[in-house]
Short mmCIF file of C-alpha atoms (C1' of nucleotides) in Angstrom, two decimals:
data_model
loop_
_atom_site.label_atom_id
_atom_site.label_comp_id
_atom_site.label_asym_id
_atom_site.label_seq_id
_atom_site.Cartn_x
_atom_site.Cartn_y
_atom_site.Cartn_z
CA MET A 548 67.33 60.45 96.27
CA SER A 549 70.39 58.90 94.65
CA VAL A 550 70.98 58.84 90.81
CA THR A 551 70.52 54.95 90.82
CA SER A 552 67.32 54.97 92.59
CA PHE A 553 66.12 57.94 90.47
CA GLU A 554 66.90 56.00 87.31
CA ALA A 555 65.25 52.96 88.76
CA ASN A 556 61.98 55.03 89.50
CA LEU A 557 61.93 56.32 85.91
CA LYS A 558 62.18 52.74 84.57
CA HIS A 559 59.50 51.43 86.69
CA ARG A 560 56.77 53.73 86.25
CA CYS A 561 53.38 52.62 85.04
CA SER A 562 53.85 54.93 81.99
CA SER A 563 56.73 53.03 80.68
CA CYS A 564 55.53 49.71 81.66
CA SER A 565 54.88 47.15 78.79
CA LEU A 566 51.83 46.02 80.70
CA ARG A 567 50.01 49.28 80.89
CA GLU A 568 47.66 48.18 78.15
CA ILE A 569 46.46 45.21 80.33
CA CYS A 570 46.86 46.36 83.84
CA LEU A 571 45.29 49.12 85.97
CA PRO A 572 46.61 52.18 83.99
CA LEU A 573 44.70 51.30 80.82
CA GLY A 574 43.04 54.37 79.47
CA LEU A 575 44.64 56.89 81.84
CA ASP A 576 46.29 60.02 80.52
CA ALA A 577 49.92 61.18 81.68
CA GLU A 578 48.69 63.19 84.61
CA GLU A 579 46.40 60.46 85.92
CA MET A 580 49.05 57.89 85.44
CA THR A 581 51.25 59.93 87.78
CA LYS A 582 48.84 59.87 90.43
CA LEU A 583 48.52 56.28 90.32
CA ASP A 584 52.20 55.78 90.08
CA ASP A 585 52.68 57.56 93.47
CA LEU A 586 50.57 54.97 95.07
CA VAL A 587 52.31 51.99 93.51
CA LYS A 588 55.22 50.19 95.53
CA ARG A 589 57.05 48.51 92.75
CA ARG A 590 59.40 45.56 92.23
CA ARG A 591 58.79 43.54 95.25
CA ARG A 592 60.56 40.29 94.49
CA VAL A 593 58.98 36.93 95.36
CA PHE A 594 61.13 34.00 94.69
CA SER A 595 59.90 30.70 93.39
CA GLY A 596 58.14 28.86 96.13
CA GLN A 597 57.63 31.74 98.24
CA SER A 598 54.12 33.25 99.37
CA LEU A 599 53.13 36.76 98.58
CA PHE A 600 50.04 36.40 100.89
CA ARG A 601 48.23 33.54 102.71
CA ALA A 602 44.59 32.96 103.65
CA GLY A 603 43.69 34.87 106.65
CA ASP A 604 46.12 37.85 106.06
CA PRO A 605 44.36 41.08 106.15
CA LEU A 606 44.24 42.84 102.70
CA GLN A 607 46.70 45.51 102.62
CA ALA A 608 47.42 45.86 98.98
CA LEU A 609 46.35 44.55 95.64
CA ALA A 610 49.28 42.99 93.85
CA ALA A 611 49.85 43.14 90.09
CA VAL A 612 52.32 40.59 88.51
CA ARG A 613 55.15 42.45 86.72
CA THR A 614 57.11 39.36 85.84
CA GLY A 615 56.87 35.79 86.58
CA PHE A 616 53.93 33.52 87.40
CA PHE A 617 51.84 32.67 90.55
CA LYS A 618 49.25 30.18 91.61
CA ILE A 619 46.40 31.17 93.77
CA TYR A 620 44.86 28.20 95.80
CA GLU A 621 42.15 28.05 98.47
CA VAL A 622 41.83 25.51 101.22
CA SER A 623 38.16 24.36 102.23
CA VAL A 624 37.16 23.46 105.52
CA SER A 625 37.69 19.86 105.00
CA GLY A 626 41.46 20.79 103.98
CA GLN A 627 40.99 20.25 100.35
CA GLU A 628 43.07 22.51 98.21
CA GLN A 629 41.98 24.04 95.01
CA ILE A 630 43.94 26.16 92.63
CA THR A 631 41.72 29.03 91.43
CA GLY A 632 44.12 30.79 88.92
CA PHE A 633 47.60 31.14 87.69
CA PRO A 634 48.14 34.79 87.45
CA MET A 635 50.75 36.08 84.99
CA SER A 636 52.20 39.49 84.17
CA GLY A 637 49.58 42.31 84.25
CA GLU A 638 47.13 40.41 86.15
CA LEU A 639 45.95 41.54 89.66
CA MET A 640 45.80 39.34 92.77
CA GLY A 641 43.88 39.69 95.87
CA LEU A 642 40.70 41.11 94.50
CA ASP A 643 38.47 38.56 96.16
CA ALA A 644 39.97 39.82 99.57
CA ILE A 645 37.92 43.16 99.13
CA SER A 646 34.60 41.54 100.22
CA THR A 647 35.86 40.60 103.60
CA GLY A 648 38.97 42.54 104.10
CA THR A 649 40.92 39.16 104.52
CA HIS A 650 42.53 36.96 101.97
CA ARG A 651 40.82 33.63 101.30
CA GLY A 652 43.46 32.61 98.67
CA ASN A 653 47.16 31.98 99.03
CA ALA A 654 49.50 33.28 96.51
CA VAL A 655 52.67 31.34 95.73
CA ALA A 656 55.27 32.20 93.17
CA LEU A 657 55.79 29.59 90.60
CA GLU A 658 59.04 31.18 89.43
CA ASP A 659 61.07 34.04 90.52
CA SER A 660 58.74 37.01 90.15
CA GLU A 661 58.17 40.61 90.82
CA VAL A 662 54.84 42.42 91.79
CA CYS A 663 53.65 45.93 92.14
CA GLU A 664 51.76 46.36 95.20
CA ILE A 665 48.87 48.86 95.33
CA PRO A 666 47.58 49.82 98.76
CA PHE A 667 43.90 49.28 98.58
CA THR A 668 42.48 52.11 100.81
CA ARG A 669 44.39 54.63 99.03
CA LEU A 670 43.44 53.30 95.67
CA GLU A 671 39.93 53.43 96.55
CA GLY A 672 40.45 57.11 97.51
CA LEU A 673 42.17 57.77 94.33
CA LEU A 674 39.21 56.22 92.43
CA SER A 675 36.93 58.81 93.49
CA ASP A 676 39.23 61.53 91.88
CA LEU A 677 39.89 59.56 88.58
CA PRO A 678 36.59 58.18 86.88
CA ARG A 679 38.61 56.62 84.25
CA LEU A 680 40.83 54.75 86.62
CA GLN A 681 37.59 53.81 88.61
CA HIS A 682 35.99 52.36 85.51
CA GLN A 683 39.15 50.47 84.63
CA PHE A 684 39.23 49.10 88.07
CA HIS A 685 35.62 47.83 87.63
CA LYS A 686 36.47 46.38 84.34
CA LEU A 687 39.32 44.46 86.11
CA LEU A 688 37.03 43.22 88.86
CA SER A 689 34.26 42.25 86.46
CA GLY A 690 36.85 40.43 84.28
CA ALA A 691 37.91 38.39 87.23
CA ILE A 692 34.30 37.13 87.52
CA THR A 693 34.40 36.27 83.75
CA THR A 694 37.61 34.50 84.18
CA ASP A 695 36.08 32.31 86.95
CA HIS A 696 33.06 31.63 84.85
CA THR A 697 35.19 30.38 82.04
CA LEU A 698 36.80 27.91 84.57
CA VAL A 699 33.36 26.93 85.82
CA MET A 700 32.34 26.16 82.39
CA ILE A 701 35.37 24.03 81.86
CA LEU A 702 35.07 22.11 85.24
CA GLY A 703 31.28 21.48 84.55
CA THR A 704 31.09 20.61 81.09
CA MET A 705 34.46 19.23 79.69
CA THR A 706 36.11 15.90 79.62
CA ALA A 707 39.59 15.38 80.66
CA GLU A 708 41.11 15.69 77.13
CA PHE A 709 39.23 18.90 76.40
CA LYS A 710 40.17 20.46 79.81
CA VAL A 711 43.70 20.01 79.13
CA ALA A 712 43.42 21.48 75.62
CA ALA A 713 41.46 24.42 76.85
CA PHE A 714 44.11 25.00 79.56
CA LEU A 715 46.89 25.06 77.05
CA LEU A 716 45.01 27.35 74.60
CA ASN A 717 44.21 29.68 77.63
CA LEU A 718 47.85 29.84 78.51
CA SER A 719 48.79 30.39 74.75
CA ASP A 720 46.26 33.16 74.22
CA ARG A 721 47.43 35.02 77.32
CA ARG A 722 51.04 34.88 76.04
CA GLY A 723 49.81 36.11 72.67
CA GLN A 724 48.17 39.24 74.39
CA ARG A 725 51.49 40.06 75.74
CA GLY A 726 53.31 40.01 72.49
CA GLU A 727 54.99 36.69 73.14
CA ASP A 728 54.98 33.69 70.88
CA PRO A 729 51.63 32.06 71.62
CA SER A 730 52.76 28.62 70.24
CA GLU A 731 55.61 28.18 72.80
CA ILE A 732 54.34 27.81 76.31
CA LEU A 733 56.83 27.38 79.29
CA LEU A 734 54.83 25.63 82.06
CA PRO A 735 55.98 26.77 85.34
CA MET A 736 53.39 24.50 87.05
CA SER A 737 53.57 20.71 87.59
CA ARG A 738 51.15 18.15 86.35
CA GLU A 739 49.85 17.80 89.80
CA GLU A 740 49.04 21.58 89.94
CA ILE A 741 47.40 21.49 86.42
CA GLY A 742 45.34 18.48 87.54
CA ASN A 743 44.29 20.35 90.73
CA TYR A 744 43.16 23.37 88.88
CA LEU A 745 41.17 21.31 86.34
CA GLY A 746 39.59 18.79 88.73
CA LEU A 747 41.89 15.90 87.53
CA LYS A 748 44.48 13.73 88.71
CA LEU A 749 48.04 14.20 87.80
CA GLU A 750 48.15 10.76 85.94
CA THR A 751 44.99 11.81 83.89
CA VAL A 752 46.74 15.15 82.94
CA SER A 753 49.80 13.31 81.80
CA ARG A 754 47.72 10.92 79.93
CA MET A 755 45.92 13.78 78.04
CA PHE A 756 49.17 15.30 77.27
CA SER A 757 50.41 12.06 75.78
CA LYS A 758 47.19 11.85 73.88
CA LEU A 759 47.26 15.38 72.43
CA ARG A 760 51.00 14.53 71.49
CA ASP A 761 50.04 11.29 69.64
CA GLN A 762 47.46 13.37 67.53
CA ASN A 763 50.34 15.88 66.66
CA LEU A 764 48.50 18.84 68.27
CA ILE A 765 51.23 19.56 70.63
CA GLU A 766 54.81 18.66 71.07
CA THR A 767 56.67 18.61 74.68
CA GLU A 768 60.40 19.33 75.33
CA GLY A 769 60.84 19.18 79.11
CA ARG A 770 58.64 21.99 80.54
CA LYS A 771 58.26 23.69 77.24
CA THR A 772 55.05 22.85 75.43
CA PHE A 773 54.57 23.70 71.69
CA ILE A 774 51.17 24.16 69.97
CA ARG A 775 51.68 22.40 66.74
CA ASN A 776 48.02 22.54 65.48
CA ARG A 777 46.27 25.38 67.07
CA LYS A 778 43.21 25.09 64.62
CA ALA A 779 42.63 21.45 65.49
CA LEU A 780 43.14 22.00 69.20
CA LYS A 781 40.54 24.78 69.24
CA ALA A 782 38.14 22.51 67.25
CA LEU A 783 38.64 19.95 69.97
CA CYS A 784 37.63 22.26 72.79
CA GLN A 785 34.69 23.65 70.94
CA GLN A 786 33.26 20.22 70.01
CA GLY A 787 33.67 18.33 73.00
CA SER A 788 31.76 18.10 76.32
CA VAL A 789 30.15 15.77 78.59
CA THR A 790 26.71 17.08 79.46
CA MET B 234 2.29 62.70 91.27
CA SER B 235 -0.82 60.61 92.21
CA VAL B 236 -1.35 59.57 95.67
CA THR B 237 -1.09 55.84 94.74
CA SER B 238 2.15 56.24 93.02
CA PHE B 239 3.39 58.44 95.89
CA GLU B 240 2.61 55.51 98.40
CA ALA B 241 4.08 53.03 96.08
CA ASN B 242 7.31 55.01 95.89
CA LEU B 243 7.55 55.21 99.66
CA LYS B 244 7.08 51.60 99.92
CA HIS B 245 9.79 50.57 97.58
CA ARG B 246 12.63 52.76 98.49
CA CYS B 247 16.03 51.10 99.46
CA SER B 248 15.72 52.66 103.01
CA SER B 249 12.47 50.63 103.64
CA CYS B 250 13.62 47.58 101.84
CA SER B 251 14.15 44.45 104.02
CA LEU B 252 17.13 43.71 101.91
CA ARG B 253 19.19 46.73 102.45
CA GLU B 254 21.49 44.92 104.81
CA ILE B 255 22.35 42.53 102.01
CA CYS B 256 22.32 44.63 98.81
CA LEU B 257 24.12 47.89 97.76
CA PRO B 258 22.63 50.32 100.19
CA LEU B 259 24.53 48.52 103.18
CA GLY B 260 26.31 51.08 105.12
CA LEU B 261 24.72 54.26 103.66
CA ASP B 262 23.09 56.90 105.64
CA ALA B 263 19.70 58.58 104.87
CA GLU B 264 20.92 61.22 102.58
CA GLU B 265 23.12 58.68 100.77
CA MET B 266 20.43 56.35 100.39
CA THR B 267 18.00 58.87 98.91
CA LYS B 268 20.78 59.62 96.10
CA LEU B 269 21.02 55.89 95.35
CA ASP B 270 17.28 55.66 95.35
CA ASP B 271 16.90 58.47 92.69
CA LEU B 272 18.85 56.08 90.36
CA VAL B 273 17.00 52.93 90.88
CA LYS B 274 14.08 51.71 88.60
CA ARG B 275 12.11 49.58 91.01
CA ARG B 276 9.71 46.67 90.66
CA ARG B 277 10.37 45.46 87.14
CA ARG B 278 8.45 42.20 86.93
CA VAL B 279 9.93 39.20 85.36
CA PHE B 280 7.62 36.22 85.00
CA SER B 281 8.67 32.72 85.37
CA GLY B 282 10.58 31.48 82.36
CA GLN B 283 11.19 34.96 81.01
CA SER B 284 14.49 36.55 80.34
CA LEU B 285 15.78 39.74 82.04
CA PHE B 286 18.79 39.77 79.85
CA ARG B 287 20.50 37.61 77.32
CA ALA B 288 24.07 36.89 76.11
CA GLY B 289 25.08 39.55 73.71
CA ASP B 290 22.79 42.37 75.04
CA PRO B 291 24.62 45.65 75.88
CA LEU B 292 24.98 46.28 79.66
CA GLN B 293 22.41 48.97 80.48
CA ALA B 294 21.77 48.24 84.00
CA LEU B 295 22.78 46.08 86.85
CA ALA B 296 19.77 44.26 88.29
CA ALA B 297 19.12 43.47 92.07
CA VAL B 298 16.70 40.70 92.65
CA ARG B 299 13.88 41.88 94.90
CA THR B 300 11.65 38.95 95.03
CA GLY B 301 11.88 35.55 93.40
CA PHE B 302 14.74 33.48 91.87
CA PHE B 303 16.91 33.54 88.76
CA LYS B 304 19.33 31.29 86.97
CA ILE B 305 22.35 32.62 85.15
CA TYR B 306 23.80 30.63 82.42
CA GLU B 307 26.41 30.93 79.78
CA VAL B 308 26.83 29.14 76.50
CA SER B 309 30.16 28.15 75.34
CA VAL B 310 31.28 28.31 71.48
CA SER B 311 30.61 24.67 71.35
CA GLY B 312 27.06 25.26 72.47
CA GLN B 313 27.43 23.77 75.91
CA GLU B 314 25.30 25.54 78.54
CA GLN B 315 26.78 26.06 82.15
CA ILE B 316 24.60 27.54 84.99
CA THR B 317 27.01 29.89 86.94
CA GLY B 318 24.52 31.01 89.69
CA PHE B 319 21.02 31.14 91.10
CA PRO B 320 20.87 34.63 92.25
CA MET B 321 18.03 35.28 94.90
CA SER B 322 16.74 38.35 96.70
CA GLY B 323 19.28 40.99 97.39
CA GLU B 324 21.77 39.76 94.98
CA LEU B 325 23.03 41.61 91.83
CA MET B 326 22.97 40.38 88.39
CA GLY B 327 25.11 41.51 85.51
CA LEU B 328 28.32 42.41 87.22
CA ASP B 329 30.31 40.16 84.73
CA ALA B 330 29.19 42.36 81.96
CA ILE B 331 31.11 45.52 83.03
CA SER B 332 34.35 44.10 81.77
CA THR B 333 33.26 44.18 78.12
CA GLY B 334 30.05 46.30 78.31
CA THR B 335 28.07 43.29 77.04
CA HIS B 336 26.37 40.58 78.72
CA ARG B 337 27.78 36.94 78.56
CA GLY B 338 25.39 35.44 80.73
CA ASN B 339 21.53 34.86 80.21
CA ALA B 340 19.23 35.64 83.04
CA VAL B 341 16.05 33.60 83.31
CA ALA B 342 13.51 33.85 86.05
CA LEU B 343 12.82 30.47 87.91
CA GLU B 344 9.62 31.96 89.46
CA ASP B 345 7.70 35.12 88.94
CA SER B 346 10.15 37.76 90.27
CA GLU B 347 11.00 41.43 90.78
CA VAL B 348 13.91 43.34 90.32
CA CYS B 349 15.43 46.60 90.74
CA GLU B 350 17.38 48.04 87.97
CA ILE B 351 20.43 50.31 88.53
CA PRO B 352 21.57 52.00 85.31
CA PHE B 353 25.38 51.34 85.31
CA THR B 354 26.77 54.45 84.08
CA ARG B 355 24.87 56.60 86.39
CA LEU B 356 25.85 54.40 89.36
CA GLU B 357 29.47 54.91 88.40
CA GLY B 358 29.00 58.60 88.57
CA LEU B 359 27.44 58.42 91.94
CA LEU B 360 30.16 56.17 93.41
CA SER B 361 32.66 58.86 93.08
CA ASP B 362 30.44 61.00 95.30
CA LEU B 363 29.62 58.43 97.84
CA PRO B 364 32.73 56.59 99.05
CA ARG B 365 30.78 54.45 101.19
CA LEU B 366 28.65 53.30 98.30
CA GLN B 367 31.67 52.99 96.23
CA HIS B 368 33.12 50.62 98.80
CA GLN B 369 30.09 48.57 99.20
CA PHE B 370 29.94 48.18 95.45
CA HIS B 371 33.44 46.75 95.58
CA LYS B 372 32.59 44.56 98.13
CA LEU B 373 29.79 43.11 96.19
CA LEU B 374 31.98 42.84 93.09
CA SER B 375 34.62 41.13 95.20
CA GLY B 376 32.00 38.94 96.86
CA ALA B 377 30.89 37.61 93.43
CA ILE B 378 34.37 36.55 92.89
CA THR B 379 34.36 34.78 96.23
CA THR B 380 31.08 33.03 95.39
CA ASP B 381 32.52 31.68 91.96
CA HIS B 382 35.58 30.30 93.98
CA THR B 383 33.38 28.31 96.16
CA LEU B 384 31.69 26.97 93.02
CA VAL B 385 35.17 26.07 91.71
CA MET B 386 36.05 24.44 94.83
CA ILE B 387 32.95 22.33 94.70
CA LEU B 388 33.28 21.49 91.04
CA GLY B 389 37.00 20.73 91.42
CA THR B 390 37.13 18.73 94.48
CA MET B 391 33.84 17.20 95.49
CA THR B 392 31.92 13.89 94.79
CA ALA B 393 28.41 13.93 93.49
CA GLU B 394 26.91 13.32 96.91
CA PHE B 395 29.06 16.12 98.60
CA LYS B 396 28.11 18.47 95.76
CA VAL B 397 24.56 18.04 96.24
CA ALA B 398 24.82 18.42 100.06
CA ALA B 399 27.00 21.54 99.69
CA PHE B 400 24.31 22.88 97.23
CA LEU B 401 21.44 22.40 99.71
CA LEU B 402 23.47 23.88 102.57
CA ASN B 403 24.29 26.83 100.43
CA LEU B 404 20.55 27.47 99.58
CA SER B 405 19.83 27.02 103.23
CA ASP B 406 22.31 29.34 104.54
CA ARG B 407 21.26 32.14 101.98
CA ARG B 408 17.57 31.48 103.31
CA GLY B 409 18.82 32.11 106.93
CA GLN B 410 20.67 35.30 106.01
CA ARG B 411 17.31 36.60 104.88
CA GLY B 412 15.53 35.65 108.07
CA GLU B 413 13.71 32.81 106.46
CA ASP B 414 13.59 29.23 107.80
CA PRO B 415 16.85 27.65 106.71
CA SER B 416 15.68 24.10 107.19
CA GLU B 417 12.79 24.37 104.60
CA ILE B 418 13.95 24.87 100.94
CA LEU B 419 11.59 25.43 98.09
CA LEU B 420 13.56 24.52 95.00
CA PRO B 421 12.53 26.41 92.03
CA MET B 422 15.04 24.73 89.65
CA SER B 423 14.81 21.11 88.28
CA ARG B 424 17.05 18.41 88.85
CA GLU B 425 18.57 18.93 85.49
CA GLU B 426 19.28 22.63 86.36
CA ILE B 427 20.90 21.54 89.61
CA GLY B 428 22.98 18.93 87.68
CA ASN B 429 24.10 21.33 85.18
CA TYR B 430 25.21 23.82 87.88
CA LEU B 431 27.07 21.09 89.76
CA GLY B 432 28.63 19.31 86.77
CA LEU B 433 26.30 16.21 87.16
CA LYS B 434 23.64 14.41 85.21
CA LEU B 435 20.06 14.90 86.51
CA GLU B 436 19.89 11.13 87.18
CA THR B 437 22.93 11.59 89.48
CA VAL B 438 21.54 14.41 91.34
CA SER B 439 18.27 12.45 91.79
CA ARG B 440 20.25 9.43 92.98
CA MET B 441 22.05 11.81 95.59
CA PHE B 442 18.74 13.10 96.77
CA SER B 443 17.44 9.63 97.43
CA LYS B 444 20.92 8.81 99.16
CA LEU B 445 20.61 11.72 101.44
CA ARG B 446 16.94 10.95 102.29
CA ASP B 447 17.86 7.28 103.07
CA GLN B 448 20.40 8.67 105.61
CA ASN B 449 17.64 10.85 107.14
CA LEU B 450 19.74 14.02 106.49
CA ILE B 451 16.86 15.51 104.40
CA GLU B 452 13.36 14.97 103.61
CA THR B 453 11.48 15.89 100.23
CA GLU B 454 8.02 16.80 99.59
CA GLY B 455 7.44 17.69 96.09
CA ARG B 456 9.76 20.77 95.36
CA LYS B 457 10.05 21.37 99.04
CA THR B 458 13.32 19.89 100.74
CA PHE B 459 13.63 19.92 104.25
CA ILE B 460 16.86 19.54 106.12
CA ARG B 461 16.58 17.35 108.94
CA ASN B 462 20.12 16.85 110.10
CA ARG B 463 22.02 19.99 109.43
CA LYS B 464 25.12 19.02 111.35
CA ALA B 465 25.63 15.73 109.72
CA LEU B 466 24.98 17.36 106.17
CA LYS B 467 27.73 19.82 107.11
CA ALA B 468 30.03 17.14 108.31
CA LEU B 469 29.47 15.37 105.28
CA CYS B 470 30.59 18.39 103.10
CA GLN B 471 33.63 18.92 105.26
CA GLN B 472 34.73 15.48 105.29
CA GLY B 473 34.57 14.51 101.73
CA SER B 474 36.25 14.96 98.47
CA VAL B 475 38.09 13.29 95.47
CA THR B 476 41.49 14.75 95.01
"C1'" DC C 792 77.48 11.65 88.61
"C1'" DG C 793 73.90 10.29 91.74
"C1'" DG C 794 69.61 10.88 94.08
"C1'" DA C 795 65.31 12.78 94.56
"C1'" DA C 796 61.14 14.80 92.44
"C1'" DG C 797 58.40 14.89 88.71
"C1'" DA C 798 56.43 12.48 84.56
"C1'" DT C 799 54.80 8.52 82.12
"C1'" DT C 800 52.42 4.27 81.39
"C1'" DG C 801 49.81 0.09 82.58
"C1'" DA C 802 46.23 -2.65 85.02
"C1'" DA C 803 42.32 -2.71 88.12
"C1'" DG C 804 38.80 -0.57 90.36
"C1'" DA C 805 35.26 3.08 91.47
"C1'" DA C 806 32.42 6.79 90.34
"C1'" DA C 807 29.42 8.80 87.33
"C1'" DC C 808 27.06 8.56 82.83
"C1'" DT C 809 23.82 6.57 79.34
"C1'" DC C 810 19.81 4.31 78.07
"C1'" DA C 811 15.57 2.62 79.42
"C1'" DA C 812 11.33 1.66 82.20
"C1'" DT C 813 8.42 3.28 85.81
"C1'" DT C 814 6.47 6.43 89.02
"C1'" DT C 815 5.30 10.98 90.56
"C1'" DG C 816 3.75 15.42 89.92
"C1'" DT C 817 1.72 19.37 87.47
"C1'" DG C 818 -1.31 21.91 84.73
"C1'" DT C 819 -5.35 21.94 81.80
"C1'" DG C 820 -9.67 21.41 79.91
"C1'" DG C 821 -14.11 18.81 80.32
"C1'" DC D 578 -13.32 18.70 90.71
"C1'" DC D 579 -11.74 15.09 88.30
"C1'" DA D 580 -9.43 12.97 84.61
"C1'" DC D 581 -6.23 13.12 81.26
"C1'" DA D 582 -1.70 14.13 79.23
"C1'" DC D 583 2.78 15.81 79.52
"C1'" DA D 584 6.84 16.87 82.04
"C1'" DA D 585 9.77 15.87 85.89
"C1'" DA D 586 11.66 12.68 88.91
"C1'" DT D 587 13.12 8.14 90.30
"C1'" DT D 588 15.17 3.71 89.94
"C1'" DG D 589 17.86 -0.08 87.56
"C1'" DA D 590 21.35 -2.16 84.57
"C1'" DG D 591 25.34 -1.90 81.72
"C1'" DT D 592 28.93 1.12 80.06
"C1'" DT D 593 32.46 4.79 79.89
"C1'" DT D 594 35.65 7.67 82.02
"C1'" DC D 595 38.61 8.89 85.33
"C1'" DT D 596 40.88 7.32 89.42
"C1'" DT D 597 44.02 4.36 92.24
"C1'" DC D 598 47.93 1.65 92.83
"C1'" DA D 599 52.31 0.48 91.06
"C1'" DA D 600 56.26 0.15 88.27
"C1'" DT D 601 59.46 2.69 85.24
"C1'" DC D 602 61.45 6.40 83.09
"C1'" DT D 603 63.04 11.21 82.80
"C1'" DT D 604 64.58 15.58 84.41
"C1'" DC D 605 66.80 18.60 87.30
"C1'" DC D 606 70.00 19.90 91.00
"C1'" DG D 607 73.52 19.63 94.08
#
DNA sequence: CGGAAGATTGAAGAAACTCAATTTGTGTGG
DNA sequence: CCACACAAATTGAGTTTCTTCAATCTTCCG
């Protein structure tokens, strides 16, 4: 092994990864983390617009986002597309493929990104030996269900304005969890993609951005969006609904 | 142990349960199933309208529906309710609570029901010893994500008519999986509950039932709903969408 | 700097919602 | 077993929200 690849290896182990408190290694001790490390193929690059996996692909490996942003979308029998999530750093992709062994979703990078790949069969083997890893894995699976329920709640009960507000707050919160400035959001997805995710047309999304801007709740500057009045934005989401 | 309880025990083990091909024991051999059996508290009755667990309750046990029907609903900070699922026999409830250890959902029986309770901590212990059970558990967790994505797809892309059609077909398919007549659906939930689940008002649901009836796709008789033209109903779902 | 893609805004239309009246279904007590 | 009362479901009419279609403006790359 060359010096450079050795250094690269050191630099890119779970133990030194800034996302270890969000990702699969959470709660593991040094020895356990090493075992997990041995499984992980790190730093696969996926350039903006490229696919990491497609619907119909067999599940080989789960993928954790290291850097960047993805969208996951599914296509119904009628050809309708629905974005089911925008995974960012530390979040796992492909969990829904375990049930059938085949991906239903399509994962596309929204910006140049890097992922860590975790071969699923080998991971399951390791889980039996490492109860803490097993539990964390279950928490992540369960957390994916919770995330989906939140989206169902948004889709089922909210008006367009509140949907967009909730969307921005969600991205903001996730930035905060990663130690980034929660009031400055760089949106890597288009209005159309936001609309698709929220069950709205792109024009409606655009109008709601304008509406929130007119209320001085947010500010926009190209793809950057600033949250100017977090409190009021939150109050908006908590107040408003259709049903 | 008395004779009666011994008999009851025999009668209500996973190995003789008609749902074992849907539920947690799928794929286990006899010995493995016995170990799982030892964990399960069977036949807890939950009468119509009663809660099995509520949001805020600590997760003690997962629950598999043995007989009957439940609704799971979550309440947002704004007080909005959203039904996230209608679990029926063989389906697990409480998986979303693993991530935090606390239930977010409320489980209410829609008719007199019975559940098998599986203490979660003990189950996780057993998973390490039984790789096949572990895998099946992961499949069920993953399947819950898939189910949620299907709902997201329905909420995000479908019109009222197609939502209701998709809802009826889903219930019908699940009856079929259980060996029951898929064209005769006994709806234990109200129009309001269906509407809440689908992001519609109860009046809209009622109108769509009437519309489907006028097209001779379904027939209704009290709470019973018959699927009269399954093919056309399916074609409807596959054709139609908003976005 | 020019062209294309994305975003914004306006006006008109459609889908679903609200409010209200009526009908049907369900469960209970006489 | 029937009658009554209450809850659920249906249907209609008018309103709101979001969508559709179209024009313009902005941003981003080559």
